[in-house]
Coordinates of C-alpha atoms in Angstrom, one line a residue:
M1208 CA 11.9 -16.5 -27.8
P1209 CA 12.5 -12.6 -26.4
D1210 CA 15.3 -12.3 -24.3
I1211 CA 15.2 -10.6 -20.9
N1212 CA 15.7 -7.0 -22.2
E1213 CA 12.9 -7.4 -24.4
L1214 CA 10.8 -8.8 -21.7
I1215 CA 11.3 -5.7 -19.4
D1216 CA 10.7 -3.3 -22.2
E1217 CA 7.8 -4.6 -23.0
L1218 CA 7.1 -4.1 -18.8
R1219 CA 7.9 -0.7 -19.3
C1220 CA 5.6 0.2 -22.1
A1221 CA 3.0 -1.5 -20.0
H1222 CA 3.6 0.4 -17.1
V1223 CA 3.5 3.6 -19.0
A1224 CA 0.1 2.7 -20.9
A1225 CA -1.6 2.4 -17.6
S1226 CA -0.2 5.3 -16.3
Q1227 CA -2.1 7.2 -18.8
G1228 CA -5.4 6.5 -17.2
G1229 CA -8.3 6.5 -19.6
G1230 CA -6.6 8.1 -22.5
E1231 CA -6.0 11.8 -23.7
R1232 CA -9.7 12.5 -24.2
F1233 CA -10.3 11.6 -20.5
R1234 CA -7.4 13.3 -19.2
A1235 CA -8.2 16.5 -21.4
R1236 CA -11.6 16.5 -19.8
H1237 CA -10.2 15.9 -16.5
A1238 CA -7.7 19.0 -16.5
E1239 CA -10.2 21.1 -18.2
R1240 CA -12.1 21.1 -15.1
G1241 CA -9.1 22.3 -13.1
K1242 CA -8.2 18.8 -11.5
M1243 CA -4.5 17.4 -11.0
F1244 CA -4.0 13.7 -12.4
V1245 CA -3.7 10.9 -9.6
R1246 CA -0.3 10.6 -9.8
D1247 CA 0.7 14.1 -9.5
R1248 CA -1.8 14.3 -6.4
I1249 CA 0.4 11.7 -4.8
E1250 CA 3.6 13.0 -5.8
F1251 CA 2.4 16.2 -4.3
I1252 CA 2.0 14.8 -0.8
L1253 CA 5.2 12.2 -0.6
D1254 CA 8.3 13.6 1.4
P1255 CA 10.5 15.0 -1.5
G1256 CA 13.2 12.2 -2.5
T1257 CA 11.4 9.6 -1.1
A1258 CA 10.3 6.4 -3.0
F1259 CA 6.5 5.5 -4.0
L1260 CA 6.2 1.3 -4.2
E1261 CA 3.0 1.3 -6.4
L1262 CA 1.5 -2.2 -6.2
S1263 CA -0.5 -4.1 -8.9
P1264 CA -0.2 -1.1 -11.7
L1265 CA -1.4 -3.1 -14.4
A1266 CA -4.6 -4.8 -12.8
A1267 CA -7.1 -5.1 -15.3
H1268 CA -4.6 -5.2 -17.9
G1269 CA -6.4 -6.5 -20.9
L1270 CA -9.3 -6.8 -19.7
Y1271 CA -12.5 -4.8 -20.5
G1272 CA -11.4 -4.3 -24.2
G1273 CA -8.2 -2.3 -22.5
E1274 CA -10.4 0.4 -20.9
V1275 CA -10.1 -0.1 -17.5
P1276 CA -5.9 0.5 -17.0
G1277 CA -4.7 -0.2 -13.0
A1278 CA -8.4 -1.2 -12.4
G1279 CA -9.3 2.6 -12.3
I1280 CA -7.1 3.1 -8.9
V1281 CA -3.7 3.7 -8.0
T1282 CA -2.1 2.0 -4.5
G1283 CA 1.1 2.0 -3.2
I1284 CA 3.2 3.0 -0.1
G1285 CA 5.1 6.1 0.2
V1286 CA 6.4 8.1 3.0
I1287 CA 4.3 11.7 4.4
H1288 CA 6.5 13.5 6.9
D1289 CA 8.6 10.6 8.0
H1290 CA 5.2 8.4 8.5
P1291 CA 5.0 5.5 5.8
C1292 CA 1.5 5.5 4.6
M1293 CA -0.6 3.6 2.2
I1294 CA -2.1 5.7 -0.3
I1295 CA -5.5 4.5 -2.1
A1296 CA -6.2 7.1 -4.9
N1297 CA -9.0 6.6 -7.8
D1298 CA -8.3 7.8 -11.0
A1299 CA -11.2 9.9 -12.3
T1300 CA -10.2 9.7 -15.9
T1301 CA -11.0 5.7 -16.1
K1302 CA -14.7 5.6 -16.0
G1303 CA -15.1 8.2 -13.5
G1304 CA -13.4 6.4 -10.9
S1305 CA -15.6 3.8 -10.6
F1306 CA -15.0 0.5 -9.1
F1307 CA -15.0 -2.7 -11.0
A1308 CA -14.3 -6.2 -10.0
E1309 CA -10.8 -5.7 -10.1
T1310 CA -10.9 -2.0 -8.4
V1311 CA -12.7 -3.8 -5.3
R1312 CA -9.5 -6.4 -5.2
K1313 CA -7.1 -3.9 -5.7
H1314 CA -8.5 -1.8 -2.9
S1315 CA -8.9 -4.4 -0.6
R1316 CA -5.9 -5.5 -0.9
A1317 CA -4.3 -2.6 -0.3
Q1318 CA -6.0 -2.3 3.2
E1319 CA -5.0 -5.6 4.1
I1320 CA -1.3 -5.0 3.9
A1321 CA -2.0 -0.8 5.3
E1322 CA -3.7 -3.1 8.5
Q1323 CA -1.0 -5.6 8.6
H1324 CA 1.5 -3.1 8.8
K1325 CA -0.5 -0.4 10.9
L1326 CA 0.1 1.8 8.2
P1327 CA -2.3 5.1 7.9
C1328 CA -4.6 4.8 4.9
I1329 CA -4.8 7.9 2.8
Y1330 CA -7.6 7.8 0.5
L1331 CA -7.8 10.3 -2.3
V1332 CA -11.5 9.9 -3.6
D1333 CA -12.4 10.7 -6.7
C1334 CA -15.1 7.8 -7.1
G1335 CA -18.3 7.2 -9.1
G1336 CA -19.1 4.3 -6.7
A1337 CA -19.9 0.4 -8.3
F1338 CA -19.5 0.3 -12.2
L1339 CA -23.6 -0.8 -12.2
P1340 CA -23.4 -2.7 -15.5
E1341 CA -20.7 -5.0 -13.2
Q1342 CA -22.7 -4.6 -9.8
D1343 CA -22.8 -8.8 -9.5
R1344 CA -19.1 -8.8 -9.4
V1345 CA -18.8 -5.7 -7.2
F1346 CA -21.6 -5.4 -4.7
P1347 CA -23.3 -8.3 -2.7
D1348 CA -20.8 -10.5 -1.5
K1349 CA -18.5 -10.9 1.3
D1350 CA -15.3 -9.6 -0.6
H1351 CA -17.0 -7.3 -2.6
F1352 CA -17.3 -3.3 -2.3
G1353 CA -18.5 -3.6 1.2
G1354 CA -15.7 -5.6 2.5
G1355 CA -13.4 -2.5 2.2
F1356 CA -16.0 -0.6 4.1
W1357 CA -15.6 -3.1 6.7
R1358 CA -11.9 -3.3 6.6
Q1359 CA -12.1 0.7 7.1
C1360 CA -14.2 0.4 10.2
R1361 CA -12.2 -2.4 11.8
M1362 CA -8.7 -0.3 11.4
S1363 CA -10.3 2.8 12.9
A1364 CA -11.1 1.0 15.6
A1365 CA -7.6 -0.6 16.1
G1366 CA -5.9 3.1 16.1
I1367 CA -5.3 2.9 12.5
P1368 CA -5.9 6.5 10.9
Q1369 CA -8.1 6.8 8.2
I1370 CA -8.2 10.3 6.4
S1371 CA -9.7 10.9 3.2
V1372 CA -9.7 14.0 0.6
V1373 CA -12.4 14.3 -1.3
F1374 CA -11.5 15.9 -5.1
G1375 CA -15.0 14.9 -7.0
G1376 CA -18.1 13.1 -6.8
C1377 CA -18.1 10.1 -4.0
T1378 CA -21.7 8.5 -4.9
A1379 CA -23.4 5.8 -3.6
G1380 CA -20.9 3.4 -1.8
G1381 CA -18.2 5.8 -2.7
A1382 CA -19.8 8.2 -0.4
Y1383 CA -19.1 5.5 2.4
I1384 CA -15.0 5.8 2.0
P1385 CA -14.8 9.6 3.3
A1386 CA -17.7 8.9 5.7
L1387 CA -16.2 6.2 7.3
S1388 CA -12.6 8.3 7.6
D1389 CA -11.4 9.8 10.7
Q1390 CA -10.8 13.1 9.3
V1391 CA -12.2 14.7 6.2
V1392 CA -11.1 17.0 3.8
M1393 CA -13.3 18.5 0.7
V1394 CA -12.0 20.4 -2.3
K1395 CA -14.6 23.4 -2.8
G1396 CA -16.7 23.5 -6.0
T1397 CA -15.4 19.8 -7.1
G1398 CA -15.6 17.4 -4.2
R1399 CA -19.2 16.2 -3.4
I1400 CA -20.4 13.2 -1.3
H1401 CA -24.2 11.7 -1.8
L1402 CA -25.6 8.6 -0.8
G1403 CA -27.8 9.1 -3.8
G1404 CA -27.1 11.5 -6.6
P1405 CA -29.5 14.3 -7.9
P1406 CA -30.9 11.5 -10.6
I1407 CA -31.6 8.7 -7.3
V1408 CA -33.0 11.5 -5.3
K1409 CA -35.4 12.5 -8.2
A1410 CA -36.4 9.0 -9.2
A1411 CA -36.9 8.2 -5.3
I1412 CA -38.8 11.2 -3.6
N1413 CA -39.1 13.5 -6.8
E1414 CA -37.2 16.4 -5.3
I1415 CA -35.0 18.3 -8.0
V1416 CA -31.7 19.5 -6.4
D1417 CA -28.2 20.0 -8.1
G1418 CA -25.4 18.4 -6.8
E1419 CA -23.4 21.1 -5.1
T1420 CA -26.8 21.7 -3.1
L1421 CA -27.0 18.0 -2.4
G1422 CA -23.6 17.3 -1.4
G1423 CA -21.0 20.0 -1.9
A1424 CA -18.2 20.6 0.2
E1425 CA -19.4 24.0 1.8
M1426 CA -22.7 22.0 3.0
H1427 CA -20.8 19.4 4.2
T1428 CA -18.3 21.3 6.3
N1429 CA -20.8 24.0 7.3
V1430 CA -23.9 22.0 7.9
S1431 CA -23.7 18.3 7.9
G1432 CA -20.3 18.3 9.6
V1433 CA -19.6 15.0 7.1
S1434 CA -16.5 17.1 6.4
D1435 CA -13.8 18.4 8.6
H1436 CA -12.2 20.8 6.4
I1437 CA -12.9 22.8 3.5
A1438 CA -10.0 23.6 0.6
A1439 CA -10.0 26.2 -2.0
D1440 CA -8.2 24.1 -4.6
E1441 CA -6.3 20.7 -4.8
E1442 CA -3.3 22.1 -3.5
T1443 CA -4.6 23.0 -0.2
A1444 CA -6.3 20.2 0.4
L1445 CA -3.3 18.1 -0.1
Q1446 CA -1.1 20.7 1.9
K1447 CA -3.9 20.2 4.7
L1448 CA -3.4 16.1 4.1
R1449 CA 0.5 16.4 4.9
E1450 CA -0.5 19.2 7.9
I1451 CA -2.8 16.2 9.5
V1452 CA -0.5 13.6 9.0
A1453 CA 2.8 15.2 10.8
N1454 CA 0.3 15.9 13.5
L1455 CA -0.4 12.0 14.0
G1456 CA 2.0 11.5 16.7
D1457 CA 4.7 9.4 16.6
G1458 CA 2.5 6.5 15.6
R1459 CA 4.0 3.9 12.8
R1460 CA 7.6 4.8 11.9
I1461 CA 10.1 2.6 10.2
A1462 CA 12.6 1.0 12.5
S1463 CA 16.5 1.3 11.2
P1464 CA 18.1 -2.0 10.1
Q1465 CA 20.7 -3.5 12.6
Q1466 CA 23.4 -3.0 10.5
E1467 CA 24.8 -0.6 8.0
A1468 CA 23.5 -1.5 4.2
C1469 CA 26.2 -2.1 1.6
V1470 CA 25.8 -3.0 -1.7
P1471 CA 26.0 -6.2 -3.5
L1472 CA 29.5 -6.9 -5.4
A1473 CA 29.6 -5.8 -8.9
A1474 CA 31.9 -9.0 -9.5
H1475 CA 28.3 -10.7 -9.2
G1476 CA 26.9 -9.0 -12.1
E1477 CA 23.5 -7.9 -11.8
T1478 CA 20.4 -9.7 -11.3
Q1479 CA 18.9 -9.3 -14.5
D1480 CA 22.1 -11.0 -15.9
H1481 CA 20.9 -14.9 -13.8
V1482 CA 17.1 -14.4 -15.2
P1483 CA 16.5 -17.3 -17.7
V1484 CA 13.9 -16.4 -20.5
D1485 CA 13.3 -20.4 -21.2
L1486 CA 12.4 -21.7 -17.9
K1487 CA 13.6 -25.5 -18.7
R1488 CA 17.2 -23.5 -18.4
P1489 CA 17.8 -24.0 -14.9
I1490 CA 18.6 -20.6 -12.6
K1491 CA 21.9 -20.4 -10.8
M1492 CA 20.2 -19.7 -7.8
R1493 CA 23.3 -19.0 -5.5
A1494 CA 24.9 -16.5 -7.8
L1495 CA 21.6 -14.7 -8.2
I1496 CA 20.9 -14.5 -4.6
K1497 CA 24.5 -12.9 -4.1
T1498 CA 23.4 -10.0 -6.4
M1499 CA 20.6 -8.9 -4.2
T1500 CA 22.4 -9.6 -0.5
D1501 CA 24.4 -6.6 1.1
G1502 CA 28.3 -7.6 0.2
S1503 CA 26.9 -10.3 -1.5
E1504 CA 27.2 -12.2 1.5
F1505 CA 25.2 -15.3 1.8
S1506 CA 25.8 -17.9 4.5
E1507 CA 24.2 -21.2 3.3
F1508 CA 22.1 -23.6 6.0
K1509 CA 22.8 -27.2 5.1
P1510 CA 24.3 -26.8 1.7
D1511 CA 25.2 -30.8 1.3
Y1512 CA 21.8 -32.0 2.3
G1513 CA 18.5 -31.5 0.1
K1514 CA 20.5 -29.8 -2.7
T1515 CA 17.5 -29.0 -4.7
L1516 CA 16.7 -26.3 -2.2
V1517 CA 19.2 -23.2 -1.1
T1518 CA 18.3 -21.9 2.1
G1519 CA 20.7 -19.7 4.4
F1520 CA 21.1 -16.2 6.1
A1521 CA 21.8 -12.8 4.3
H1522 CA 21.1 -9.3 4.9
V1523 CA 19.0 -7.2 2.5
H1524 CA 19.2 -3.3 2.8
G1525 CA 20.8 -4.0 6.4
Y1526 CA 17.9 -6.2 7.5
P1527 CA 18.6 -10.0 8.3
V1528 CA 16.7 -12.2 6.1
G1529 CA 16.6 -16.0 6.0
I1530 CA 16.5 -17.0 1.8
I1531 CA 14.7 -20.2 0.6
A1532 CA 15.4 -20.6 -3.2
N1533 CA 14.5 -23.6 -5.6
D1534 CA 17.5 -25.5 -7.6
G1535 CA 15.3 -28.0 -8.8
A1536 CA 12.6 -30.2 -7.9
L1537 CA 11.8 -30.6 -4.1
F1538 CA 12.2 -34.0 -2.6
S1539 CA 11.6 -35.1 0.5
E1540 CA 15.2 -34.3 1.8
S1541 CA 14.6 -30.5 0.5
S1542 CA 11.1 -30.6 1.7
V1543 CA 12.7 -31.3 5.5
K1544 CA 15.2 -29.0 5.2
G1545 CA 13.0 -26.5 4.4
A1546 CA 10.6 -26.9 7.0
H1547 CA 13.8 -27.0 9.4
F1548 CA 15.4 -23.4 8.3
I1549 CA 12.0 -22.1 8.4
E1550 CA 11.7 -22.9 11.9
L1551 CA 15.0 -21.6 12.9
C1552 CA 14.2 -18.6 11.2
D1553 CA 10.5 -18.3 13.2
Q1554 CA 12.7 -19.1 16.6
R1555 CA 15.1 -16.2 15.7
Q1556 CA 12.5 -13.6 14.4
I1557 CA 14.2 -13.6 10.9
P1558 CA 12.0 -12.5 8.0
L1559 CA 11.5 -15.0 4.9
I1560 CA 12.3 -14.4 1.3
F1561 CA 11.2 -17.1 -1.0
L1562 CA 12.5 -17.2 -4.4
Q1563 CA 10.2 -19.7 -6.5
N1564 CA 11.7 -21.5 -9.7
I1565 CA 9.1 -24.8 -8.8
T1566 CA 8.1 -27.6 -10.8
G1567 CA 6.9 -29.2 -7.7
F1568 CA 7.4 -31.7 -5.4
M1569 CA 8.9 -35.1 -6.8
V1570 CA 6.7 -37.5 -8.3
G1571 CA 6.9 -41.1 -9.1
S1572 CA 7.0 -44.6 -7.1
E1573 CA 10.4 -44.1 -5.6
A1574 CA 9.1 -40.6 -4.2
E1575 CA 6.0 -42.0 -3.0
R1576 CA 7.4 -44.9 -1.2
G1577 CA 10.1 -42.3 0.5
G1578 CA 6.9 -40.5 1.8
I1579 CA 7.0 -37.1 -0.4
A1580 CA 3.4 -36.4 0.5
K1581 CA 4.4 -36.5 4.4
H1582 CA 7.4 -34.4 4.2
S1583 CA 6.1 -32.2 1.3
A1584 CA 3.1 -31.3 4.2
K1585 CA 6.1 -30.7 6.7
L1586 CA 7.1 -27.9 4.3
V1587 CA 3.6 -26.4 3.6
Y1588 CA 3.0 -26.7 7.5
A1589 CA 6.3 -24.8 8.4
V1590 CA 5.1 -22.1 5.5
S1591 CA 1.4 -21.7 6.9
N1592 CA 2.7 -21.5 10.7
A1593 CA 5.7 -19.2 10.5
R1594 CA 4.7 -16.1 12.6
V1595 CA 7.6 -14.0 10.8
P1596 CA 7.1 -11.6 7.8
K1597 CA 7.2 -13.7 4.5
Y1598 CA 8.1 -12.2 1.2
T1599 CA 7.7 -14.3 -2.4
I1600 CA 9.1 -13.4 -6.1
L1601 CA 8.2 -15.6 -8.9
V1602 CA 11.6 -15.7 -10.5
G1603 CA 10.6 -18.4 -12.7
G1604 CA 8.2 -21.2 -13.1
S1605 CA 5.6 -21.7 -10.1
Y1606 CA 3.9 -24.7 -10.7
G1607 CA 1.7 -27.2 -9.0
A1608 CA 1.6 -27.7 -4.9
G1609 CA 5.5 -26.4 -5.5
N1610 CA 3.6 -22.9 -5.1
Y1611 CA 2.1 -23.7 -1.6
G1612 CA 5.5 -25.1 -0.5
M1613 CA 7.4 -22.0 -1.4
C1614 CA 4.8 -19.7 0.3
G1615 CA 2.6 -18.6 -2.8
R1616 CA -0.1 -16.2 -2.5
G1617 CA -2.9 -18.6 -0.6
F1618 CA 0.0 -19.0 2.0
R1619 CA -0.2 -15.1 2.9
P1620 CA 3.2 -13.8 2.4
R1621 CA 3.2 -10.3 3.1
F1622 CA 4.1 -9.2 -0.5
L1623 CA 4.2 -11.1 -3.8
F1624 CA 6.0 -10.2 -6.9
S1625 CA 6.4 -11.5 -10.1
W1626 CA 9.5 -11.1 -12.7
P1627 CA 8.2 -10.6 -16.5
N1628 CA 9.9 -13.9 -17.2
S1629 CA 7.5 -15.8 -14.9
R1630 CA 4.9 -18.3 -15.3
I1631 CA 2.3 -19.5 -12.7
A1632 CA -0.3 -22.6 -13.4
T1633 CA -1.3 -26.1 -11.8
M1634 CA 1.1 -27.2 -14.4
S1635 CA 3.4 -26.3 -17.1
P1636 CA 1.7 -26.1 -20.9
D1637 CA 3.8 -29.1 -22.0
V1638 CA 2.9 -31.4 -18.6
A1639 CA -0.8 -30.2 -19.2
S1640 CA -1.2 -31.2 -23.0
T1641 CA 0.4 -34.7 -22.1
V1642 CA -1.8 -35.3 -19.3
V1643 CA -5.0 -34.0 -21.0
T1644 CA -4.2 -36.0 -24.2
D1645 CA -3.2 -39.3 -22.4
L1646 CA -6.5 -38.9 -20.4
R1647 CA -8.4 -38.7 -23.8
R1648 CA -6.6 -41.5 -25.3
A1649 CA -7.6 -43.6 -22.1
S1650 CA -11.2 -43.4 -22.4
L1651 CA -13.1 -46.1 -22.9
K1652 CA -15.7 -44.1 -24.5
S1653 CA -13.2 -41.9 -26.5
S1654 CA -13.3 -42.8 -30.1
A1655 CA -11.1 -39.5 -30.9
S1656 CA -9.0 -39.6 -34.0
E1657 CA -4.9 -38.6 -34.1
K1658 CA -6.3 -35.4 -35.8
D1659 CA -8.7 -34.8 -32.6
I1660 CA -5.8 -35.5 -30.5
I1661 CA -3.4 -32.9 -31.7
A1662 CA -6.4 -30.7 -31.7
L1663 CA -6.8 -30.9 -28.0
D1664 CA -3.2 -31.0 -27.5
A1665 CA -2.6 -27.3 -29.2
K1666 CA -6.0 -25.8 -27.7
T1667 CA -4.6 -27.4 -24.3
R1668 CA -1.2 -25.7 -24.8
A1669 CA -2.5 -22.6 -25.9
Q1670 CA -5.1 -22.2 -22.9
F1671 CA -2.0 -23.0 -20.3
E1672 CA 0.2 -20.4 -22.0
E1673 CA -2.4 -18.0 -21.8
Q1674 CA -3.5 -18.7 -18.5
S1675 CA 0.4 -19.1 -17.0
D1676 CA 1.4 -15.7 -18.3
P1677 CA 2.4 -13.3 -15.8
Y1678 CA 0.3 -10.4 -17.1
Y1679 CA -2.6 -12.8 -17.2
A1680 CA -1.9 -13.0 -13.3
T1681 CA -1.2 -9.7 -12.8
A1682 CA -4.6 -8.5 -13.7
R1683 CA -6.4 -10.5 -12.1
L1684 CA -4.2 -9.7 -8.8
W1685 CA -2.7 -12.8 -8.3
D1686 CA 0.5 -10.8 -7.6
D1687 CA 1.4 -6.9 -6.0
G1688 CA 2.9 -6.2 -9.3
I1689 CA 5.5 -7.5 -11.6
I1690 CA 8.7 -5.9 -11.3
E1691 CA 11.9 -5.6 -13.2
P1692 CA 14.5 -7.9 -11.8
N1693 CA 17.0 -5.3 -11.2
Q1694 CA 14.6 -3.6 -8.8
T1695 CA 14.0 -6.7 -6.4
R1696 CA 16.7 -6.1 -4.0
D1697 CA 15.3 -2.4 -3.4
V1698 CA 11.7 -3.5 -3.5
L1699 CA 12.4 -6.2 -0.8
G1700 CA 14.2 -3.4 1.2
L1701 CA 11.2 -1.3 1.1
C1702 CA 8.6 -4.1 2.0
I1703 CA 10.8 -5.4 4.8
A1704 CA 11.8 -2.0 6.4
L1705 CA 7.6 -1.6 6.7
A1706 CA 7.5 -4.6 9.1
A1707 CA 10.5 -3.4 11.0
G1708 CA 10.5 -2.6 14.5
E1709 CA 6.9 -4.6 14.9
D1710 CA 6.0 -5.9 18.5
Q1711 CA 7.5 -9.8 18.4
D1712 CA 5.8 -13.0 19.0
T1713 CA 7.6 -14.2 21.9
G1714 CA 5.9 -17.2 22.3
P1715 CA 7.7 -20.8 22.2
R1716 CA 9.1 -21.4 18.8
P1717 CA 10.3 -25.4 19.4
V1718 CA 12.7 -26.2 16.3
Y1719 CA 11.9 -30.0 14.9
R1720 CA 14.7 -31.3 13.0
M1721 CA 13.2 -32.7 10.6

C-alpha cells in the first residue's frame, strides 16, 4: 500500500499531464497559429501575485482513452483588478475545445458557483461546439449544453456580468456563449462566431463562403454588432478584458476577515502528517483540525457527548467557522449533537466545514431501537436547511447515508474537495462483497458453487475498488477537485472569502436542542 507522499506524487503527475491539454502535436499546431495556451491566457489576465483556484482539473481523467484531459476546459476563480471572477476557458488543443458530457458538467458547475457567489463570468472562448459523436449526452437534456446558456441568461438578468473574449472558432451552440454575453471582444484574424460554419451553410442553402467573411471579428464588430471590440492580437484582447473588469464598479469584492489570520502552530505538524492511507486506521481528528485553524485554536462543542462526531468553533484565515468532523460511526447521540451544532452556526451566521471520514450511521437492533433512523434524519434535515455557506472535504472514507449526513454533493455544499487517499461509495469493498455474496448464498434459486461465490466476491471487490477511487469520482465531477492535504487550509480560506460579506438571511433561526 502506497504512503501519502506517493499518493501526492501521483496526484501532481496527473495534474501536470492534464495541464498539457491535447499533447505536443496539438500544442505545436496551436502555437503555429499564433495563439496563446489556455493557462497562459488566464495568467495574463489575473492580478500579479494572486491565487487561481482551479476547479475539477482532472475531469474526464481516464475517459475517452485519455484524449480529453480536463474535459477540454479550464475553470477556476481568480482576481482581476481586485474583483474575484469565475474564469471559464476552452482548451482548443483538446478536440478543438469541443464539449463532451463532462465538459458540459464542468462548465455548468462553474456557472453554478459563480451564480451562488455573484462572481462575474469571464469566458475565454475557443470552442468547436458539441462533440458530435457524443451529441446524445451533450445536447438534448435539461442539464446538457442548453443549460449553460440558460444560466448565462439568468445571471446576466440578475446583474452578474458575463464577458467573453473570442480567440478561435465558436460554432453552432458555442456561438451562443459570446452572443449571450454582456460584452464581447474578438481577436482579428482568428476569432469567429457563426451558428453554422461554412460546411453547414453549404449543405443548408448551397452558399459557398469562407469563415472570415461568414463570422470573422471585423464583420461581427463592424456589421452585425455581435462583438463590441476588435483586438489586433490576443494580448490586446486580454488587456481590453482587464479594462472592462476594472470598470465594473464596486460590484462584488471580497470582505476582510473579522480578525487577523495567524498560521497553525508548528507543534501540531502538517495536515499531511495525520492522513492515513489505510482507511481502517482512525484519523486523529482533533489533531488534524489543529493543523488547519488559526493559531491551532479549536473551541470544542459538547466534547463529552456523542463522541464519534467532533464539533466546534475556530477561525480559518481570520474567518469564523464551525467544524464538524467524523471520529467513528454516527450514533443517535452524535447525530443529534451534529444537528444542534448546525443550528447554532445557522443562528449565528457562521459557515460550516465538514470533514468526512464516515462509514455510515450505526446499524443493528440496538441502534434501531434507539431511534437511529429518526435521529439520523434530524442531522440530514439540519444539513439540508442550513442557510450558511457549507464546505466539505473528503479526508477519508465517505460511505452510505453518512455521506448525506455529512453534507455530500447532493446537499449542495458551496465546494466539495477530496484528498488523494479518500474513497466514496455506497459501502466499502469489504462490506459490499460480503453483502452480495451473502445474498447469493441465501437465494433459494441459487445453485452457485463455492467457486462461483469466490468469483462473485472478487468481481464485487474489484468493482467497488474501482468506483470508489478518488480519480474515478473526480473524472465524473463528483467533487470540485482532488487537493493535497497541506493545501486544505488555504483552499478553504479562498472559498470562505468568496462568501464573506454576502447579505445575511436575518429570518428567525430557532435552535432545537435535540
